[in-house]
CSV table of C-alpha atoms and ligand atoms in Angstrom, one decimal:
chain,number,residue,atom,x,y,z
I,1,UNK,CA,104.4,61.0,12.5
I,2,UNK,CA,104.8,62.7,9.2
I,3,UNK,CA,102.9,65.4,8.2
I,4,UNK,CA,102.0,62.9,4.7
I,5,UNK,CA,100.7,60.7,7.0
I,6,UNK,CA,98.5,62.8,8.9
I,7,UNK,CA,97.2,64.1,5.4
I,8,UNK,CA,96.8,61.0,4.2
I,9,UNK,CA,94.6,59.7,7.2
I,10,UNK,CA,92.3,62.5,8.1
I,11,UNK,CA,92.0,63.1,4.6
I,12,UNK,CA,93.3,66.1,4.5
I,13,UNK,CA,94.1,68.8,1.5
I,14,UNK,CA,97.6,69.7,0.2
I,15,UNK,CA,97.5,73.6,-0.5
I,16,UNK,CA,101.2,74.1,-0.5
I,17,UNK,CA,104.3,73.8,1.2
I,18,UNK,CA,104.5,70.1,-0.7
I,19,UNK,CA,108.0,70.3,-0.1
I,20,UNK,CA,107.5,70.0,3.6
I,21,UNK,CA,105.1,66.7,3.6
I,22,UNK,CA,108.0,65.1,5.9
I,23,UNK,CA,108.1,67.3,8.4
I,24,UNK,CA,107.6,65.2,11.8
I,25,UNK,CA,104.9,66.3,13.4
I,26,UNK,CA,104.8,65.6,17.2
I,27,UNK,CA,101.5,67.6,18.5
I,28,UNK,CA,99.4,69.6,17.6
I,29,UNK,CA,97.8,73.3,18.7
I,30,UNK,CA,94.7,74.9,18.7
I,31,UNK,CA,94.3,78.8,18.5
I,32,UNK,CA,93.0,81.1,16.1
I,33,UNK,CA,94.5,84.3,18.1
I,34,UNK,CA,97.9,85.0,16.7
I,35,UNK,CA,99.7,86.0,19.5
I,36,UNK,CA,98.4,82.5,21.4
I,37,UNK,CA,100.3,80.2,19.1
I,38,UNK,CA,103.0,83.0,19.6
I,39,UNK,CA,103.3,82.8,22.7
I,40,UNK,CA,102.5,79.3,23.5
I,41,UNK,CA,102.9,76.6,20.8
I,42,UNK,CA,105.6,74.7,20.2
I,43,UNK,CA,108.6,73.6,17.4
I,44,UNK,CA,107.1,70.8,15.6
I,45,UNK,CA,103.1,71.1,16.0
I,46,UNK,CA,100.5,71.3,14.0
I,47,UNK,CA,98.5,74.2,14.3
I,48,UNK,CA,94.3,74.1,13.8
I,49,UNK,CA,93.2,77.4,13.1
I,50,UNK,CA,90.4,79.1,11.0
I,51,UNK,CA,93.0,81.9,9.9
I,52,UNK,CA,93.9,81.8,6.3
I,53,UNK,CA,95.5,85.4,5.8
I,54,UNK,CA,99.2,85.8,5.3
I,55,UNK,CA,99.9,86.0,9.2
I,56,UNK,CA,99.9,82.7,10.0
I,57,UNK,CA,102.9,81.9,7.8
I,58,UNK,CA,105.0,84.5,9.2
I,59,UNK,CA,104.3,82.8,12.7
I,60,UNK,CA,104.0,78.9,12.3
I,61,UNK,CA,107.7,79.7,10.4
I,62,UNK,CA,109.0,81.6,13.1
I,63,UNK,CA,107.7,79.1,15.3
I,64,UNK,CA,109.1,76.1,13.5
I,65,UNK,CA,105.6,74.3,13.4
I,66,UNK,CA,105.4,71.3,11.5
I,67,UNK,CA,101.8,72.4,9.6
I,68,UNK,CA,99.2,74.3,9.5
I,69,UNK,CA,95.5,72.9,9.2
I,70,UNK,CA,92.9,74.9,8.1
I,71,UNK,CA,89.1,74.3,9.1
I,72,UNK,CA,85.4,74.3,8.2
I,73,UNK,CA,86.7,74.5,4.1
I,74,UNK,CA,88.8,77.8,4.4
I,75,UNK,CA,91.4,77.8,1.9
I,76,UNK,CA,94.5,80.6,2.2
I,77,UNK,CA,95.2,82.7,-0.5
I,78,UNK,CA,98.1,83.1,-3.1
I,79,UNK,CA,100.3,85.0,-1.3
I,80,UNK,CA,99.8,82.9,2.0
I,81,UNK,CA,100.3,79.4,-0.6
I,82,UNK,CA,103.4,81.3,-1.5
I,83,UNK,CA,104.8,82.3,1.6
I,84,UNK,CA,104.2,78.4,2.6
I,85,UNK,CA,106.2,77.0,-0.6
I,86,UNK,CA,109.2,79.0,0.4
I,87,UNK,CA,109.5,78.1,4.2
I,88,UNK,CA,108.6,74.0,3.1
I,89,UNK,CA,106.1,74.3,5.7
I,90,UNK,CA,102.5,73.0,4.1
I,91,UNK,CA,98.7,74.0,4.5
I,92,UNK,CA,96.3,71.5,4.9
I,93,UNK,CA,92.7,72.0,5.2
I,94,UNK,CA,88.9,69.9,6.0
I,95,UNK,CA,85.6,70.2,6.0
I,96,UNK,CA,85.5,69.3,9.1
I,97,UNK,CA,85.0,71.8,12.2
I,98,UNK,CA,87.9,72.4,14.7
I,99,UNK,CA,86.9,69.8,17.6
I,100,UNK,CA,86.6,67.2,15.0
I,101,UNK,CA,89.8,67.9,13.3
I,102,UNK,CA,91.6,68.3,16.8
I,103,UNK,CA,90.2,65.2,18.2
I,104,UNK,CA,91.1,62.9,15.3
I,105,UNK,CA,94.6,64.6,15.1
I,106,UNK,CA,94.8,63.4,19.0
I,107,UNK,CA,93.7,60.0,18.3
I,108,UNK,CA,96.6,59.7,15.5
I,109,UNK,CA,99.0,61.0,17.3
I,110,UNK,CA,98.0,59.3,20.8
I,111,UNK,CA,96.6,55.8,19.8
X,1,UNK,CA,132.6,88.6,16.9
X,2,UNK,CA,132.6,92.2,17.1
X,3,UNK,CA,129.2,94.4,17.3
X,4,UNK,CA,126.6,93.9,14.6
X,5,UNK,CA,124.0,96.4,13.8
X,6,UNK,CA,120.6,95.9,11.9
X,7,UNK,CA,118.0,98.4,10.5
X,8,UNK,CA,114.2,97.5,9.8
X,9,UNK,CA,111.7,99.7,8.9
X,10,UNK,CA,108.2,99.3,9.5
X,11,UNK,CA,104.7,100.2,7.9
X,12,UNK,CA,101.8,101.3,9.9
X,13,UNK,CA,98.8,99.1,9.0
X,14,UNK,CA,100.5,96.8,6.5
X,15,UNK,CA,100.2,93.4,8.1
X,16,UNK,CA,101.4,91.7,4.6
X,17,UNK,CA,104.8,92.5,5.9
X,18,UNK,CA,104.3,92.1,9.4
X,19,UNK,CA,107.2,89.8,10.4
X,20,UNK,CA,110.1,90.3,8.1
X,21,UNK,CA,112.4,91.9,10.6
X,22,UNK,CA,111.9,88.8,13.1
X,23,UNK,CA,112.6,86.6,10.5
X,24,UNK,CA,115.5,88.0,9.4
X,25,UNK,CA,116.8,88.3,12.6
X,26,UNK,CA,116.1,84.8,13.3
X,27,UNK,CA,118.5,83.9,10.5
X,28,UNK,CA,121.1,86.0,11.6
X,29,UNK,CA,121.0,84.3,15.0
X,30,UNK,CA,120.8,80.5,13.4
X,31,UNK,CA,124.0,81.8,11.3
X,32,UNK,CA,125.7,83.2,14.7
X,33,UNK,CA,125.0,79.4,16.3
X,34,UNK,CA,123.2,81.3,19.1
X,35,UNK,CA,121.2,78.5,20.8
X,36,UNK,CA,117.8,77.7,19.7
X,37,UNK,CA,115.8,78.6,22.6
X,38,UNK,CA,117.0,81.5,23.0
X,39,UNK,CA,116.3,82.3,19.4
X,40,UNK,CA,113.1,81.2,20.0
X,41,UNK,CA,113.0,83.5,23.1
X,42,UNK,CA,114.2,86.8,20.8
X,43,UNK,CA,111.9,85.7,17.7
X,44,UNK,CA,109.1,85.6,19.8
X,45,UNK,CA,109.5,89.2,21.3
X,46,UNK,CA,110.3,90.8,18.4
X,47,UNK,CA,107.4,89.8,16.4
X,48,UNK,CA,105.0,90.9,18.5
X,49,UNK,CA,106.8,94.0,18.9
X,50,UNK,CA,106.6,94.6,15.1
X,51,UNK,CA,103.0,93.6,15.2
X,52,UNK,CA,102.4,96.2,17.5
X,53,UNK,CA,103.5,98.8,15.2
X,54,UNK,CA,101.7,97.5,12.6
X,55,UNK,CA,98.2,97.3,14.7
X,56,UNK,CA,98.6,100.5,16.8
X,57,UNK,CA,101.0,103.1,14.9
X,58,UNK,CA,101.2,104.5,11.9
X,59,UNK,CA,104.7,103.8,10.9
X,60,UNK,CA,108.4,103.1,13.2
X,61,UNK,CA,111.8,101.4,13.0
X,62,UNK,CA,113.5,98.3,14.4
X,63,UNK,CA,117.5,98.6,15.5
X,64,UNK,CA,118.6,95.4,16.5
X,65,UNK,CA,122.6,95.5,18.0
X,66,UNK,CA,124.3,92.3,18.7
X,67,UNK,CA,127.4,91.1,20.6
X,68,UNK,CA,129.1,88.1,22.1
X,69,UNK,CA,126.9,88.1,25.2
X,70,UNK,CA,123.1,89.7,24.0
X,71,UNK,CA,120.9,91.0,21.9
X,72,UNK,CA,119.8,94.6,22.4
X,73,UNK,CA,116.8,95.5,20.3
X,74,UNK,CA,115.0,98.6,19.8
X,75,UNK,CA,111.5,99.3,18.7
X,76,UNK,CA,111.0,102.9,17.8
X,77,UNK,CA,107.5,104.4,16.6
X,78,UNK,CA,105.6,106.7,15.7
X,79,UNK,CA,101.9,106.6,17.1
X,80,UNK,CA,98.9,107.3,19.1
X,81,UNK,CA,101.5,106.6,22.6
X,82,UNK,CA,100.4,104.5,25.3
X,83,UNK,CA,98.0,106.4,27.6
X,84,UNK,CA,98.9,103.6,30.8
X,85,UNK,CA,101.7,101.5,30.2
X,86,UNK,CA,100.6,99.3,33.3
X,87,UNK,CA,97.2,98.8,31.9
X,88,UNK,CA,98.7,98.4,28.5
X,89,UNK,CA,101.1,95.6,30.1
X,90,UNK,CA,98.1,93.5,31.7
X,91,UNK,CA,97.5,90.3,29.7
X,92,UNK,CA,93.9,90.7,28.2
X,93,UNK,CA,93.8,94.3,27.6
X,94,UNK,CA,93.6,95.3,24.3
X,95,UNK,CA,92.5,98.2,22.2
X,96,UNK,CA,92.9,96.2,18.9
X,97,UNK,CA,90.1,97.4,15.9
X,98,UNK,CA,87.1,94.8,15.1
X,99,UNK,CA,89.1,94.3,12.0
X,100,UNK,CA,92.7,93.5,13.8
X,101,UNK,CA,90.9,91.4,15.8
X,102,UNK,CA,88.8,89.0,13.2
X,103,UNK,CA,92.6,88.6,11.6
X,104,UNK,CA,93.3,86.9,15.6
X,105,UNK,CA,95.2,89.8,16.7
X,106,UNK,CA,94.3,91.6,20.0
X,107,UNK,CA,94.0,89.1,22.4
X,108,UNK,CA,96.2,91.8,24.3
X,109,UNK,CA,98.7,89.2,25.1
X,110,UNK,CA,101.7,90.7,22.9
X,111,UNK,CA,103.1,93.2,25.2
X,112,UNK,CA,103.4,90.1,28.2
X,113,UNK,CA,104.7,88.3,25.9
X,114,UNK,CA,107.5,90.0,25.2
X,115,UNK,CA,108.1,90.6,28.7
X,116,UNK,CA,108.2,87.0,29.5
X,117,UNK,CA,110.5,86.1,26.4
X,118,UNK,CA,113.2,88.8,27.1
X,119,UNK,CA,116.0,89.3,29.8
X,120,UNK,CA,115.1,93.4,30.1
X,121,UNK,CA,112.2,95.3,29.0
X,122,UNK,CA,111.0,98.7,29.3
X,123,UNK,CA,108.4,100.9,27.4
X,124,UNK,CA,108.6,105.0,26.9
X,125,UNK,CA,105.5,106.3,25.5
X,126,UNK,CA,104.3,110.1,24.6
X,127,UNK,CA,100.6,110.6,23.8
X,128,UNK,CA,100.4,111.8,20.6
X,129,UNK,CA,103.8,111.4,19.8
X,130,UNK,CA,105.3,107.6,19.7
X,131,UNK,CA,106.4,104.4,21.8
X,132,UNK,CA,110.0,103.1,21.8
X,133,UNK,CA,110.4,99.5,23.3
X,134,UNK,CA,113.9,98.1,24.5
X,135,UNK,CA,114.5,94.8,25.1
X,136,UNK,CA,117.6,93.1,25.7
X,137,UNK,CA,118.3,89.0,25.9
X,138,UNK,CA,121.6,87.3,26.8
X,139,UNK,CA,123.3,85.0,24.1
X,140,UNK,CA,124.3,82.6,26.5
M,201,ATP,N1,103.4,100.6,19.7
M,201,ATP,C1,102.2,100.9,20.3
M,201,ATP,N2,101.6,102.1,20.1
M,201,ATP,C2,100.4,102.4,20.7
M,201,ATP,N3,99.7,101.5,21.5
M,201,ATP,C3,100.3,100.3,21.7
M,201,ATP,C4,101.5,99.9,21.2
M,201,ATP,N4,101.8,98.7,21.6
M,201,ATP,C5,100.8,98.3,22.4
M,201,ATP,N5,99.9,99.3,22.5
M,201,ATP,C6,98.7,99.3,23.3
M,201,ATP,O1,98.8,98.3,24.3
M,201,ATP,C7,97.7,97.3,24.1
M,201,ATP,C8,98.2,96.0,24.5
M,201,ATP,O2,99.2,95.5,23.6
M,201,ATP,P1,99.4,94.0,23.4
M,201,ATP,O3,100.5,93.8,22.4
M,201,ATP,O4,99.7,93.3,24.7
M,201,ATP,O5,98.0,93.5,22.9
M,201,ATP,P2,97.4,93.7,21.4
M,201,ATP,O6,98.4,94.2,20.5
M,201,ATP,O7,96.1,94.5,21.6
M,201,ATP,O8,96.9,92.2,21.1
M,201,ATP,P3,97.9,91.0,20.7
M,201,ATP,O9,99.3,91.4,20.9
M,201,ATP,O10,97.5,89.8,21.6
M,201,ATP,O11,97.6,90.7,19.3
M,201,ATP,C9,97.3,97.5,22.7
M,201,ATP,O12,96.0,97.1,22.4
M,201,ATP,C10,97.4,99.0,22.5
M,201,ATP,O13,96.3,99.7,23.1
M,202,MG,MG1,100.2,93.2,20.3
């Protein structure tokens, strides 16, 4: 599923990375420790994490994720928007707590 | 292709720039057709490596030398040491600030990462003085 549809569903927000809204998105990951989604995610998830610093670009790009989600309102800041424009890979974000987010990403992605 | 060499330099406690040396590396190995797990493999090893600086020294470099068969790269910095490399090397330990860690590093599982992602890897440390790191993966 595309990243635009996922956004679309769960009603997600567009920070950046517009250029990326077709990404296919084929799982996601949950982690907010850095060297986790290092470590152990894979090319083409989306990642739910509560980290909006600049970090998280460098590593969902080197990790060819599809997207990152952020939760419970946290927004990233210019430099991360930035970062996410030039590598076409968006942030999203919710309201909505991690297990809620993760859950209805499961349910979209596993019907 | 003959040898390539690569020079990086990094900054002690500037995490804004942690990651440019793996991700220019990880270019040069998509241009070199290298095969995209084991890019994945390298990417993976040398950021944490350059995290590592950034978190624990105050400032080191990055030579990275590439032919036909691997990837030999070289982490060289100048630090605090590692007081018990096998300690250091156990997944969990950590010695990561409160305020590395509320950015999600120190989860002490950078070190066994690399270790897992790469085809050789060994650690010389001097209290006081620095830590070099060489790793080597094959291209093929
Ligand atoms: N270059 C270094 N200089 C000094 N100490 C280091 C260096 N690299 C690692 N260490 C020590 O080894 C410990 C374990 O390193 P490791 O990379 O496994 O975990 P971490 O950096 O603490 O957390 P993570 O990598 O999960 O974010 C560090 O907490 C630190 O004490
Ligand atoms: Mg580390």
């Amino acid at each position: 599923m595309k990243v635009r549809e996922i956004a679309e569903k769960l009603e997600l927000t567009v920070y950046s990375g517009h250029s990326g809204l077709d990404n296919e998105v084929i799982g996601g990951y949950v982690s907010d420790l850095l060297s986790d989604v290092m470590g152990n995610a894979d090319e083409g998830q989306a990642w739910i994490t509560l980290q909006n610093h600049k970090n998280i670009m460098a590593v969902a790009s080197l990790k060819d994720l599809a997207a990152v989600i952020l939760v419970k309102g946290l927004k990233p800041d210019e430099a991360t928007m930035m970062h996410s424009n030039e590598e076409n890979l968006p942030i999203l974000g919710t309201d909505a707590e991690t297990f809620e987010t993760a859950g209805a990403l499961f349910k979209l992605l596993h019907p | 292709m003959g040898a390539m060499e690569f020079r990086y330099e990094v900054e002690g406690g500037n995490f804004s720039k942690a990651g440019h040396a793996s991700s220019a590396v990880k270019k040069i190995l998509k241009q070199l057709n290298v095969d995209a797990r084991i890019i994945k493999r390298v990417v993976v090893a040398l950021y944490e490596g350059e995290v590592n600086v950034v978190a624990h020294a105050h400032k080191g470099h990055i030579l990275v030398n590439i032919n036909e068969d691997e990837i030999g790269i070289s982490i060289i910095d100048q630090g605090p040491g590692i007081p018990d490399i096998d300690l250091a090397m156990q997944e969990g330990f950590s010695t990561a600030s409160a305020a590395v860690r509320e950015m999600g590093f120190g989860a002490g599982m950078g070190l066994p990462n690399m270790k897992k992602n790469t085809d050789n890897f060994e650690i010389e440390s001097q209290v006081g003085v620095g830590t070099t790191v060489r790793m080597t993966t094959r291209l093929s």
